[in-house]
CSV table of C-alpha atoms in Angstrom, one decimal:
chain,number,residue,atom,x,y,z
Z,1,MET,CA,93.0,75.3,33.3
Z,2,PRO,CA,91.5,74.2,36.7
Z,3,GLU,CA,92.3,70.8,38.0
Z,4,ARG,CA,89.7,68.1,37.2
Z,5,ARG,CA,87.9,67.1,40.4
Z,6,THR,CA,85.4,64.3,40.3
Z,7,VAL,CA,82.7,63.3,42.9
Z,8,ALA,CA,80.2,60.5,43.1
Z,9,LEU,CA,77.1,60.6,45.4
Z,10,VAL,CA,75.9,57.3,46.9
Z,11,THR,CA,72.4,57.7,48.3
Z,12,LEU,CA,70.8,55.5,50.9
Z,13,GLY,CA,67.4,55.8,52.6
Z,14,CYS,CA,64.3,57.7,51.6
Z,15,ALA,CA,63.2,60.0,48.9
Z,16,ARG,CA,64.0,63.0,51.1
Z,17,ASN,CA,67.6,61.9,51.1
Z,18,ALA,CA,67.5,61.5,47.3
Z,19,VAL,CA,66.5,65.2,47.1
Z,20,ASP,CA,69.3,66.2,49.4
Z,21,SER,CA,71.8,64.4,47.2
Z,22,GLU,CA,70.6,66.3,44.1
Z,23,GLU,CA,70.9,69.6,46.1
Z,24,LEU,CA,74.5,68.7,47.0
Z,25,ALA,CA,75.1,67.7,43.3
Z,26,GLY,CA,73.8,71.1,42.2
Z,27,ARG,CA,76.2,72.9,44.5
Z,28,LEU,CA,79.1,70.8,43.5
Z,29,ALA,CA,78.5,71.1,39.8
Z,30,ALA,CA,78.1,74.9,40.1
Z,31,ASP,CA,81.5,75.0,41.7
Z,32,GLY,CA,83.2,73.1,39.0
Z,33,TRP,CA,83.1,69.5,40.2
Z,34,GLU,CA,82.5,66.8,37.7
Z,35,LEU,CA,79.8,64.3,38.8
Z,36,VAL,CA,80.3,60.7,37.9
Z,37,GLU,CA,78.0,57.7,38.5
Z,38,GLU,CA,80.4,55.2,40.0
Z,39,ALA,CA,82.3,55.8,43.2
Z,40,ALA,CA,85.3,53.9,41.7
Z,41,ASP,CA,85.6,56.7,39.1
Z,42,ALA,CA,85.5,59.5,41.6
Z,43,ASP,CA,88.2,61.4,43.5
Z,44,VAL,CA,85.7,61.7,46.4
Z,45,ALA,CA,82.9,59.3,47.2
Z,46,VAL,CA,80.1,61.0,49.2
Z,47,VAL,CA,77.8,58.6,50.9
Z,48,ASN,CA,74.5,60.1,51.9
Z,49,THR,CA,73.6,58.0,54.9
Z,50,CYS,CA,70.3,57.0,56.6
Z,51,GLY,CA,70.0,57.1,60.3
Z,52,PHE,CA,66.4,55.9,60.7
Z,53,VAL,CA,66.6,52.3,62.0
Z,54,GLU,CA,69.3,49.8,62.8
Z,55,ALA,CA,69.1,48.1,59.4
Z,56,ALA,CA,69.5,51.4,57.6
Z,57,LYS,CA,72.4,52.4,59.7
Z,58,LYS,CA,74.1,49.1,59.0
Z,59,ASP,CA,73.6,49.6,55.2
Z,60,SER,CA,75.1,53.1,55.6
Z,61,VAL,CA,78.2,51.7,57.3
Z,62,ASP,CA,78.5,49.0,54.8
Z,63,ALA,CA,78.4,51.5,51.9
Z,64,LEU,CA,81.1,53.6,53.6
Z,65,LEU,CA,83.3,50.6,54.0
Z,66,GLU,CA,82.7,49.5,50.5
Z,67,ALA,CA,83.7,52.9,49.2
Z,68,ASN,CA,86.7,52.9,51.4
Z,69,ASP,CA,87.9,49.7,49.8
Z,70,LEU,CA,88.1,51.5,46.5
Z,71,LYS,CA,91.0,53.7,47.8
Z,72,ASP,CA,93.3,50.7,47.7
Z,73,HIS,CA,92.8,49.9,44.0
Z,74,GLY,CA,91.0,52.7,42.2
Z,75,ARG,CA,90.8,56.5,41.6
Z,76,THR,CA,89.0,57.2,44.9
Z,77,GLN,CA,91.1,59.2,47.3
Z,78,ALA,CA,88.6,60.1,50.0
Z,79,VAL,CA,85.3,58.9,51.4
Z,80,VAL,CA,82.9,61.3,53.1
Z,81,ALA,CA,79.8,60.6,55.1
Z,82,VAL,CA,76.8,63.1,54.9
Z,83,GLY,CA,73.1,62.7,55.6
Z,84,CYS,CA,71.1,61.7,58.6
Z,85,MET,CA,73.5,59.2,60.2
Z,86,ALA,CA,76.3,61.7,59.9
Z,87,GLU,CA,74.2,64.5,61.3
Z,88,ARG,CA,72.8,62.3,64.1
Z,89,TYR,CA,76.1,60.9,65.4
Z,90,GLY,CA,78.8,63.3,64.2
Z,91,LYS,CA,82.1,62.8,66.1
Z,92,GLU,CA,80.9,59.5,67.5
Z,93,LEU,CA,80.6,58.1,63.9
Z,94,ALA,CA,83.9,59.6,62.9
Z,95,GLU,CA,85.6,57.9,65.9
Z,96,ALA,CA,83.9,54.5,65.3
Z,97,LEU,CA,84.5,54.6,61.6
Z,98,PRO,CA,88.0,56.0,60.9
Z,99,GLU,CA,87.7,54.7,57.3
Z,100,ALA,CA,85.6,57.8,56.6
Z,101,ASP,CA,87.8,60.7,55.8
Z,102,GLY,CA,85.1,63.2,56.8
Z,103,VAL,CA,81.8,63.2,58.6
Z,104,LEU,CA,79.8,66.3,57.5
Z,105,GLY,CA,76.5,67.5,59.1
Z,106,PHE,CA,73.7,69.6,57.6
Z,107,ASP,CA,75.6,72.8,58.6
Z,108,ASP,CA,78.3,71.8,56.1
Z,109,TYR,CA,76.0,71.6,53.1
Z,110,GLY,CA,76.2,75.3,52.3
Z,111,ASP,CA,80.0,75.0,51.6
Z,112,ILE,CA,80.1,71.3,50.6
Z,113,SER,CA,82.5,72.1,47.8
Z,114,GLY,CA,85.0,73.7,50.2
Z,115,ARG,CA,84.7,70.9,52.7
Z,116,LEU,CA,85.4,68.3,50.1
Z,117,GLN,CA,88.3,70.2,48.7
Z,118,THR,CA,89.8,70.5,52.1
Z,119,ILE,CA,89.5,66.7,52.7
Z,120,LEU,CA,90.7,65.9,49.2
Z,121,SER,CA,93.8,68.0,49.8
Z,122,GLY,CA,94.7,66.1,52.9
Z,123,GLY,CA,93.2,68.6,55.4
Z,124,ILE,CA,90.9,67.7,58.3
Z,125,HIS,CA,87.5,69.1,58.8
Z,126,ALA,CA,86.4,68.5,62.4
Z,127,SER,CA,83.2,66.4,62.7
Z,128,HIS,CA,80.4,68.3,64.4
Z,129,THR,CA,79.0,67.5,67.8
Z,130,PRO,CA,75.4,66.4,67.4
Z,131,ARG,CA,72.7,68.5,68.9
Z,132,ASP,CA,68.9,68.4,69.1
Z,133,ARG,CA,68.0,70.4,66.0
Z,134,ARG,CA,64.5,71.1,67.3
Z,135,LYS,CA,66.1,73.6,69.6
Z,136,LEU,CA,67.6,75.6,66.8
Z,137,LEU,CA,64.2,76.9,65.5
Z,138,PRO,CA,61.6,79.0,67.4
Z,139,ILE,CA,58.9,77.1,69.2
Z,140,SER,CA,56.3,79.1,67.3
Z,141,PRO,CA,56.0,77.8,63.7
Z,142,ALA,CA,55.2,81.3,62.4
Z,143,GLU,CA,58.6,82.6,63.5
Z,144,ARG,CA,60.7,79.9,61.8
Z,145,GLN,CA,60.8,81.2,58.2
Z,146,ASP,CA,63.6,83.7,58.8
Z,147,ALA,CA,65.6,81.6,61.3
Z,148,ALA,CA,69.4,81.3,60.7
Z,149,VAL,CA,69.5,77.6,60.5
Z,150,ALA,CA,70.9,75.2,57.8
Z,151,LEU,CA,68.0,73.3,56.3
Z,152,PRO,CA,68.5,70.7,53.6
Z,153,GLY,CA,66.2,71.6,50.7
Z,154,HIS,CA,65.9,75.2,51.8
Z,155,ALA,CA,69.4,76.5,50.8
Z,156,GLN,CA,69.7,78.6,54.0
Z,157,SER,CA,73.1,79.2,55.5
Z,158,VAL,CA,73.9,79.2,59.2
Z,159,SER,CA,74.8,82.9,58.9
Z,160,GLY,CA,71.1,83.7,58.4
Z,161,GLU,CA,71.8,85.0,54.9
Z,162,PRO,CA,70.4,83.0,52.0
Z,163,THR,CA,73.0,81.0,50.2
Z,164,PRO,CA,73.7,82.8,46.9
Z,165,PRO,CA,73.7,81.0,43.6
Z,166,ALA,CA,77.2,80.3,42.2
Z,167,GLY,CA,76.5,82.9,39.5
Z,168,PRO,CA,73.8,84.2,37.2
Z,169,PRO,CA,71.7,81.4,35.7
Z,170,GLU,CA,73.5,81.7,32.4
Z,171,ASP,CA,76.8,80.9,34.1
Z,172,LEU,CA,75.6,77.7,35.7
Z,173,PRO,CA,76.6,74.4,34.1
Z,174,GLU,CA,74.0,72.7,32.0
Z,175,GLY,CA,71.5,70.7,34.0
Z,176,VAL,CA,71.8,72.7,37.2
Z,177,ALA,CA,68.6,74.3,38.5
Z,178,PRO,CA,69.2,78.0,39.3
Z,179,ALA,CA,68.3,79.1,42.8
Z,180,SER,CA,65.1,81.1,41.9
Z,181,GLY,CA,64.3,82.3,45.4
Z,182,PRO,CA,66.0,83.0,48.7
Z,183,ARG,CA,65.3,79.5,49.9
Z,184,ALA,CA,65.4,77.7,46.5
Z,185,PRO,CA,68.4,75.4,46.3
Z,186,LEU,CA,70.6,74.6,43.4
Z,187,ARG,CA,69.8,71.1,42.1
Z,188,ARG,CA,71.2,68.7,39.6
Z,189,ARG,CA,69.4,65.5,38.7
Z,190,LEU,CA,71.2,62.2,39.4
Z,191,GLY,CA,69.7,59.8,36.8
Z,192,SER,CA,67.0,60.2,34.1
Z,193,SER,CA,63.9,58.7,35.7
Z,194,PRO,CA,60.6,60.3,34.6
Z,195,VAL,CA,59.7,60.8,38.3
Z,196,ALA,CA,61.4,63.1,40.8
Z,197,SER,CA,60.7,64.1,44.4
Z,198,VAL,CA,60.3,67.6,45.5
Z,199,LYS,CA,60.5,68.7,49.1
Z,200,LEU,CA,57.5,70.5,50.6
Z,201,ALA,CA,59.1,70.9,54.0
Z,202,SER,CA,61.8,69.8,56.4
Z,203,GLY,CA,61.5,68.5,60.0
Z,204,CYS,CA,58.6,67.4,62.1
Z,205,ASP,CA,56.8,68.8,65.1
Z,206,ARG,CA,55.2,65.5,66.1
Z,207,ARG,CA,56.6,63.7,69.2
Z,208,CYS,CA,56.1,60.0,68.4
Z,209,SER,CA,57.7,58.1,71.2
Z,210,PHE,CA,59.5,55.7,68.9
Z,211,CYS,CA,61.0,58.2,66.4
Z,212,ALA,CA,64.3,60.0,66.6
Z,213,ILE,CA,63.9,61.9,63.3
Z,214,PRO,CA,62.8,65.3,64.7
Z,215,SER,CA,65.9,65.4,66.9
Z,216,PHE,CA,68.3,65.4,64.0
Z,217,ARG,CA,66.1,66.8,61.2
Z,218,GLY,CA,64.7,69.5,63.4
Z,219,SER,CA,61.3,71.2,63.8
Z,220,PHE,CA,58.8,71.5,60.9
Z,221,ILE,CA,59.4,74.3,58.4
Z,222,SER,CA,57.6,74.7,55.0
Z,223,ARG,CA,59.2,75.7,51.7
Z,224,ARG,CA,57.5,78.6,50.1
Z,225,PRO,CA,55.0,77.7,47.3
Z,226,SER,CA,56.9,79.8,44.8
Z,227,ASP,CA,60.0,77.8,45.4
Z,228,VAL,CA,58.1,74.5,45.1
Z,229,LEU,CA,56.5,75.7,41.9
Z,230,GLY,CA,59.8,77.0,40.4
Z,231,GLU,CA,61.6,73.7,41.1
Z,232,THR,CA,58.7,71.7,39.6
Z,233,ARG,CA,58.8,73.8,36.4
Z,234,TRP,CA,62.5,73.2,36.1
Z,235,LEU,CA,62.1,69.5,36.6
Z,236,ALA,CA,59.4,69.5,33.9
Z,237,GLY,CA,61.9,71.1,31.6
Z,238,GLU,CA,64.3,68.3,32.4
Z,239,GLY,CA,61.8,65.7,31.2
Z,240,VAL,CA,60.2,64.8,34.5
Z,241,LYS,CA,56.6,63.7,34.2
Z,242,GLU,CA,55.7,62.7,37.7
Z,243,ILE,CA,56.4,64.8,40.9
Z,244,MET,CA,56.3,63.2,44.3
Z,245,LEU,CA,55.9,65.7,47.2
Z,246,VAL,CA,57.9,64.6,50.2
Z,247,SER,CA,58.7,65.7,53.7
Z,248,GLU,CA,58.4,64.3,57.2
Z,249,ASN,CA,54.8,65.3,57.4
Z,250,ASN,CA,53.0,66.8,54.3
Z,251,THR,CA,49.7,67.3,56.1
Z,252,SER,CA,51.3,70.0,58.2
Z,253,TYR,CA,52.4,72.0,55.1
Z,254,GLY,CA,51.7,75.7,55.4
Z,255,LYS,CA,51.1,75.9,59.1
Z,256,ASP,CA,54.2,78.1,59.6
Z,257,LEU,CA,53.2,80.2,56.6
Z,258,GLY,CA,49.9,81.1,58.2
Z,259,ASP,CA,47.7,78.7,56.1
Z,260,ILE,CA,47.3,75.1,57.2
Z,261,ARG,CA,45.2,74.5,54.0
Z,262,LEU,CA,48.0,75.7,51.7
Z,263,LEU,CA,48.5,72.3,50.2
Z,264,GLU,CA,45.0,72.3,48.9
Z,265,THR,CA,45.8,75.5,47.0
Z,266,LEU,CA,49.2,74.4,45.8
Z,267,LEU,CA,48.3,71.0,44.3
Z,268,PRO,CA,46.1,72.4,41.5
Z,269,GLU,CA,48.9,74.9,40.6
Z,270,LEU,CA,51.5,72.1,40.5
Z,271,ALA,CA,49.2,69.9,38.4
Z,272,ALA,CA,48.9,72.8,35.9
Z,273,VAL,CA,52.6,73.0,35.2
Z,274,ASP,CA,53.3,72.3,31.6
Z,275,GLY,CA,54.8,68.8,31.0
Z,276,ILE,CA,53.8,67.4,34.4
Z,277,GLU,CA,51.4,64.4,34.1
Z,278,ARG,CA,51.0,63.3,37.7
Z,279,ILE,CA,51.5,64.8,41.2
Z,280,ARG,CA,51.8,62.4,44.1
Z,281,VAL,CA,51.7,63.3,47.8
Z,282,SER,CA,53.4,61.1,50.3
Z,283,TYR,CA,53.8,61.0,54.1
Z,284,LEU,CA,50.3,61.9,55.3
Z,285,GLN,CA,49.3,61.8,58.9
Z,286,PRO,CA,45.8,60.2,59.5
Z,287,ALA,CA,45.1,62.5,62.5
Z,288,GLU,CA,45.6,65.6,60.3
Z,289,MET,CA,43.6,64.6,57.2
Z,290,ARG,CA,41.0,67.2,56.4
Z,291,PRO,CA,37.9,66.9,54.3
Z,292,GLY,CA,39.2,69.6,51.9
Z,293,LEU,CA,42.5,67.9,51.4
Z,294,ILE,CA,40.8,64.6,50.7
Z,295,ASP,CA,38.6,66.4,48.1
Z,296,VAL,CA,41.6,67.9,46.3
Z,297,LEU,CA,43.5,64.6,46.4
Z,298,THR,CA,40.5,62.6,45.0
Z,299,GLY,CA,39.1,65.3,42.6
Z,300,THR,CA,41.9,67.2,40.9
Z,301,ASP,CA,43.0,66.3,37.4
Z,302,LYS,CA,46.6,64.9,37.4
Z,303,VAL,CA,46.7,64.7,41.2
Z,304,ALA,CA,47.0,61.0,42.1
Z,305,PRO,CA,44.3,59.7,44.5
Z,306,TYR,CA,47.1,58.2,46.5
Z,307,PHE,CA,47.1,58.0,50.3
Z,308,ASP,CA,50.4,57.2,52.0
Z,309,LEU,CA,48.9,57.1,55.5
Z,310,SER,CA,51.2,56.7,58.5
Z,311,PHE,CA,49.0,54.5,60.7
Z,312,GLN,CA,51.8,52.6,62.6
Z,313,HIS,CA,49.3,50.5,64.5
Z,314,SER,CA,45.6,50.4,65.2
Z,315,ALA,CA,45.2,49.3,68.8
Z,316,PRO,CA,44.2,52.4,70.7
Z,317,GLY,CA,46.4,51.5,73.7
Z,318,VAL,CA,49.5,51.0,71.6
Z,319,LEU,CA,48.9,54.2,69.7
Z,320,ARG,CA,48.6,56.2,72.9
Z,321,SER,CA,52.0,54.8,74.0
Z,322,MET,CA,53.3,55.8,70.7
Z,323,ARG,CA,52.0,59.3,71.3
Z,324,ARG,CA,49.7,59.0,68.3
Z,325,PHE,CA,45.9,59.1,67.8
Z,326,GLY,CA,43.1,57.1,66.3
Z,327,GLY,CA,42.3,53.4,66.2
Z,328,THR,CA,40.9,50.6,63.9
Z,329,ASP,CA,37.4,52.0,63.5
Z,330,SER,CA,38.4,55.7,62.9
Z,331,PHE,CA,41.1,54.5,60.4
Z,332,LEU,CA,38.6,52.4,58.5
Z,333,GLU,CA,36.1,55.3,58.4
Z,334,LEU,CA,38.9,57.5,56.9
Z,335,LEU,CA,39.6,54.9,54.2
Z,336,GLU,CA,35.8,54.5,53.5
Z,337,THR,CA,35.5,58.3,53.1
Z,338,ILE,CA,38.4,58.3,50.6
Z,339,ARG,CA,37.1,55.4,48.6
Z,340,THR,CA,33.6,56.8,48.4
Z,341,LYS,CA,35.1,59.8,46.6
Z,342,ALA,CA,37.6,57.8,44.5
Z,343,PRO,CA,36.9,54.0,44.4
Z,344,GLN,CA,40.2,53.3,42.7
Z,345,ALA,CA,42.2,55.3,45.2
Z,346,GLY,CA,45.5,53.8,46.4
Z,347,ALA,CA,46.3,53.4,50.0
Z,348,ARG,CA,49.5,52.2,51.7
Z,349,SER,CA,50.9,52.3,55.2
Z,350,ASN,CA,53.7,51.0,57.6
Z,351,PHE,CA,53.2,49.3,60.9
Z,352,ILE,CA,55.3,48.5,63.9
Z,353,VAL,CA,54.8,45.2,65.8
Z,354,GLY,CA,56.2,44.3,69.1
Z,355,PHE,CA,56.0,47.8,70.5
Z,356,PRO,CA,56.6,47.9,74.3
Z,357,GLY,CA,53.4,46.8,76.0
Z,358,GLU,CA,51.8,45.3,72.9
Z,359,SER,CA,49.6,42.4,73.9
Z,360,GLU,CA,48.2,39.5,71.9
Z,361,SER,CA,44.9,41.3,71.8
Z,362,ASP,CA,46.6,44.4,70.5
Z,363,LEU,CA,48.2,42.4,67.8
Z,364,ALA,CA,44.8,40.8,66.9
Z,365,GLU,CA,43.3,44.3,66.7
Z,366,LEU,CA,46.1,45.3,64.2
Z,367,GLU,CA,45.4,42.2,62.2
Z,368,ARG,CA,41.7,43.0,62.1
Z,369,PHE,CA,42.5,46.4,60.7
Z,370,ILE,CA,44.9,45.2,58.1
Z,371,THR,CA,42.4,42.6,57.0
Z,372,GLU,CA,39.6,45.1,56.6
Z,373,ALA,CA,41.6,48.0,55.3
Z,374,ARG,CA,42.3,46.6,51.8
Z,375,LEU,CA,45.6,48.4,51.5
Z,376,ASP,CA,47.6,48.3,48.3
Z,377,ALA,CA,51.0,48.1,50.0
Z,378,ILE,CA,52.0,47.4,53.6
Z,379,GLY,CA,55.4,47.7,55.3
Z,380,VAL,CA,55.9,45.9,58.6
Z,381,PHE,CA,58.7,46.5,61.0
Z,382,GLY,CA,59.7,44.9,64.3
Z,383,TYR,CA,60.2,47.3,67.1
Z,384,SER,CA,63.7,48.0,68.3
Z,385,ASP,CA,64.9,50.8,70.6
Z,386,GLU,CA,66.2,54.0,69.0
Z,387,ASP,CA,68.7,56.1,70.8
Z,388,GLY,CA,67.2,59.1,72.6
Z,389,THR,CA,63.6,58.2,72.1
Z,390,GLU,CA,61.0,58.1,74.8
Z,391,ALA,CA,60.0,54.5,74.0
Z,392,ALA,CA,63.6,53.3,74.6
Z,393,SER,CA,63.0,54.1,78.3
Z,394,TYR,CA,59.8,52.0,78.5
Z,395,GLU,CA,60.0,49.0,80.8
Z,396,ASP,CA,57.4,46.7,79.4
Z,397,LYS,CA,59.5,45.5,76.4
Z,398,VAL,CA,58.4,42.6,74.3
Z,399,ASP,CA,60.9,39.7,74.2
Z,400,PRO,CA,62.9,40.0,70.9
Z,401,ASP,CA,62.0,36.4,69.9
Z,402,VAL,CA,58.3,37.3,70.3
Z,403,VAL,CA,58.9,40.5,68.3
Z,404,ALA,CA,60.4,38.4,65.5
Z,405,GLU,CA,57.6,35.9,65.6
Z,406,ARG,CA,55.0,38.7,65.4
Z,407,LEU,CA,56.9,40.4,62.5
Z,408,ALA,CA,56.9,37.1,60.5
Z,409,ARG,CA,53.2,36.5,61.2
Z,410,VAL,CA,52.0,40.0,60.3
Z,411,SER,CA,54.3,40.1,57.3
Z,412,ARG,CA,52.8,36.9,55.9
Z,413,LEU,CA,49.3,38.3,56.4
Z,414,ALA,CA,50.3,41.6,54.7
Z,415,GLU,CA,51.8,39.7,51.7
Z,416,GLU,CA,48.6,37.7,51.3
Z,417,LEU,CA,46.3,40.7,51.7
Z,418,THR,CA,48.1,43.0,49.3
Z,419,ALA,CA,48.2,40.2,46.7
Z,420,GLN,CA,44.4,39.9,47.1
Z,421,ARG,CA,44.0,43.7,46.8
Z,422,ALA,CA,46.0,43.6,43.5
Z,423,GLU,CA,43.7,40.8,42.3
Z,424,GLU,CA,40.7,43.0,43.0
Z,425,ARG,CA,42.0,45.5,40.5
Z,426,ILE,CA,41.7,43.0,37.6
Z,427,GLY,CA,39.3,44.6,35.1
Z,428,GLU,CA,40.1,48.2,36.1
Z,429,THR,CA,41.3,50.7,33.5
Z,430,LEU,CA,44.2,52.6,34.8
Z,431,ARG,CA,46.4,55.5,33.7
Z,432,VAL,CA,50.0,54.2,33.7
Z,433,LEU,CA,53.3,56.1,33.5
Z,434,VAL,CA,56.0,54.1,31.7
Z,435,ASP,CA,59.1,53.9,34.0
Z,436,ARG,CA,61.5,51.7,32.0
Z,437,THR,CA,61.9,49.0,29.5
Z,438,ASP,CA,64.2,46.0,29.8
Z,439,ASP,CA,64.8,42.6,28.3
Z,440,GLU,CA,63.6,40.8,31.4
Z,441,ASP,CA,60.3,42.6,32.3
Z,442,GLY,CA,59.5,44.3,29.0
Z,443,VAL,CA,57.6,47.6,29.5
Z,444,VAL,CA,57.3,48.5,33.2
Z,445,GLY,CA,55.1,51.3,34.5
Z,446,ARG,CA,53.2,52.5,37.5
Z,447,ALA,CA,49.5,53.4,38.0
Z,448,ALA,CA,48.3,56.1,40.3
Z,449,HIS,CA,48.2,53.8,43.3
Z,450,GLN,CA,51.9,52.7,42.8
Z,451,ALA,CA,54.6,55.0,44.2
Z,452,PRO,CA,58.2,54.4,43.0
Z,453,GLU,CA,60.1,51.6,44.6
Z,454,THR,CA,57.6,50.8,47.4
Z,455,ASP,CA,54.2,49.8,45.9
Z,456,GLY,CA,54.7,47.3,43.1
Z,457,VAL,CA,54.6,48.0,39.3
Z,458,THR,CA,52.3,47.5,36.3
Z,459,LEU,CA,53.8,45.3,33.5
Z,460,LEU,CA,52.4,46.5,30.2
Z,461,SER,CA,51.4,44.1,27.4
Z,462,THR,CA,52.0,45.9,24.1
Z,463,ASP,CA,53.6,45.6,20.7
Z,464,GLN,CA,54.4,49.3,20.6
Z,465,GLU,CA,57.7,50.8,21.6
Z,466,LEU,CA,57.1,53.0,24.7
Z,467,ALA,CA,59.8,55.2,26.0
Z,468,PRO,CA,60.0,56.1,29.7
Z,469,GLY,CA,57.8,59.1,30.5
Z,470,ARG,CA,54.9,58.1,28.1
Z,471,MET,CA,51.5,57.9,29.7
Z,472,VAL,CA,49.1,55.2,28.6
Z,473,GLU,CA,45.6,53.9,29.3
Z,474,ALA,CA,45.7,50.2,30.1
Z,475,LYS,CA,43.3,47.5,31.3
Z,476,VAL,CA,44.4,45.2,34.1
Z,477,VAL,CA,44.2,41.6,33.0
Z,478,ALA,CA,46.1,39.8,35.7
Z,479,SER,CA,48.1,40.2,38.9
Z,480,GLU,CA,51.4,38.8,40.2
Z,481,GLY,CA,51.7,39.4,44.0
Z,482,VAL,CA,51.4,43.2,44.3
Z,483,ASP,CA,52.2,43.7,40.7
Z,484,LEU,CA,49.7,44.1,37.9
Z,485,VAL,CA,49.7,43.0,34.3
Z,486,ALA,CA,47.8,45.3,31.9
Z,487,GLU,CA,47.0,45.5,28.2
Z,488,VAL,CA,47.6,49.0,26.7
Z,489,LEU,CA,44.5,50.5,25.2
Z,490,SER,CA,45.9,53.8,24.1
Z,491,VAL,CA,48.9,56.0,24.3
Z,492,GLU,CA,48.4,59.6,25.3
Z,493,GLY,CA,49.5,62.2,22.9
Z,494,THR,CA,49.6,60.0,19.9
Z,495,GLY,CA,45.9,59.4,19.1
Z,496,CYS,CA,46.8,55.7,18.6
Z,497,THR,CA,45.0,52.8,20.2
Z,498,GLU,CA,46.8,49.6,20.8
Z,499,GLU,CA,45.1,48.0,17.8
Z,500,ALA,CA,46.1,50.9,15.6
Z,501,GLY,CA,49.7,50.5,16.7
Z,502,ARG,CA,50.0,46.9,15.7
C-alpha cells in the first residue's frame, strides 16, 4: 500500500491565484496526494504567494513563517513557496527566507508532485533564476498558442508537449476535473462555495508604468473557448452556481485566437451551461471596452451587468505617466453608456494616489470623478515603487507623508460615496445568490453588482431555510455601509413566495 502523503494549499492574493491553487490540487490529487484543509495536518504546506504590492508580499512571507513554525510542533515536515512571489524572486527569496524548504516557479507546476516528493524526502530542488516571462512568448499574439512555455491555467509543459492527464477520467480520484483538452488543466475544488473562478487567459500585453505583473506572469495568451466551456460544465456538476471569469485583462480575450470579439460569443454559451445561474466578468480595461461587449454584458440572461473597470486614476496627465488612456469625462461617458442600457448595473474600480508627479489639481480631478461616477465599490492604494517598473525610475516622487495623507483623504471619500451608492439601491428588486448562512449574520448573499470578497454583501431577511447556491428575488429595504439588507420575495425553483414560506 503506498505511503500516505498529505498536502495543504494556503492561498494568498487574487482570484487568479485561487484558480492556480485548484490546478495544483488537481495534479496532486491525481498523483495520490491527500489534500487537507489545515497546514498543521499536512506533511507539506504549499503557500501560493502574491507578489503584487509590498503589503501582499509581507502577507506571503508571514504565511510562510507561520507554516514553518508548525514544523516544530506538528505533522508538517516541509514548507514550499509557489505563486507570483516565488516566480518573481526565485533564488533571491530562497536565500532571504531559508525557512522555506523549496521555492518553486511556474515551470515546476507540471511536475508539482515530483517536486514536493523530492523536498519531502530531504532532497533539494534548486530555486529558479527569475526571468522576464514576456520574452518567452512570441511578440505576435497569433503565434503564442503553440509556444513551449509553462502557463498556469493552461496545463502546458516546458517541453512543448501538453501535460497528459494522470490517467483516463475513470481513473482520476473523485472530485478531480479531467483534462478535457490539450490545454485544459486538472482541477480540484478547495472549498464548497457556490461561486468559482475560471481563467480566460494568462499574462498581459499592456505596459502600465507602475505594474510588474507582465514581467513575471508573461505576455497575454487566451485559453481556448472549448476548455473554458468544459471547465465550466465540470464546475456546474460540482454544484457551482456562479462563474467569475478572471485574467489579467479580460477585454483582450481572443486577440491571439484571431477574434478580439470572442468574449461576446463565449458569454452566451457559458450562460447556457446547465446549472449555472450567473456569469460574472472581472478585470476590464476601460480603453478596450467595445459597444458589442457592453451590449452582451448588459443584455444577456444570466450574465451579470457587472463592470470591474480598471481606471487607476482620472487626471489625464497622471494617466499618461502611467502609460494609460482616458480621463474623467471619457470615463463618465462610459459609465453613462452602461447605465443607459442597464440602470442597475454594478461598477467598481481601483485607484492609485500619490503617483509620481501627481499634483493637488490632479488629485482634485480624481475626486471629481469618484464623486460623479457613483461606483458601488472603490479600492484606493497609495503609490510605492515596484522593482523593475518604469515608474520606479521617475524622479518627481511624491513625499511618502503626502502619499499617506492623500490615501486617507480619498479613502474617506470613497467610503462615504460607496455608502451613498448602496443607499440609492433601497427599493430595488435584485436577484441574489445565497453564499452562506451563519449565526451572526443570518442568510448572506450577493446581488449581481457584488463580486465575492470585494464588493459587499446582501443580508437577506427571511424565515425560510436557504442553502448556499439558492437564487432568490429580494427587495432592498436598507443599507449598512456598502452592504444591503433585503427582504426575500421569492425563491427560484420552488414556486414559493416569502409569504407562502412562512
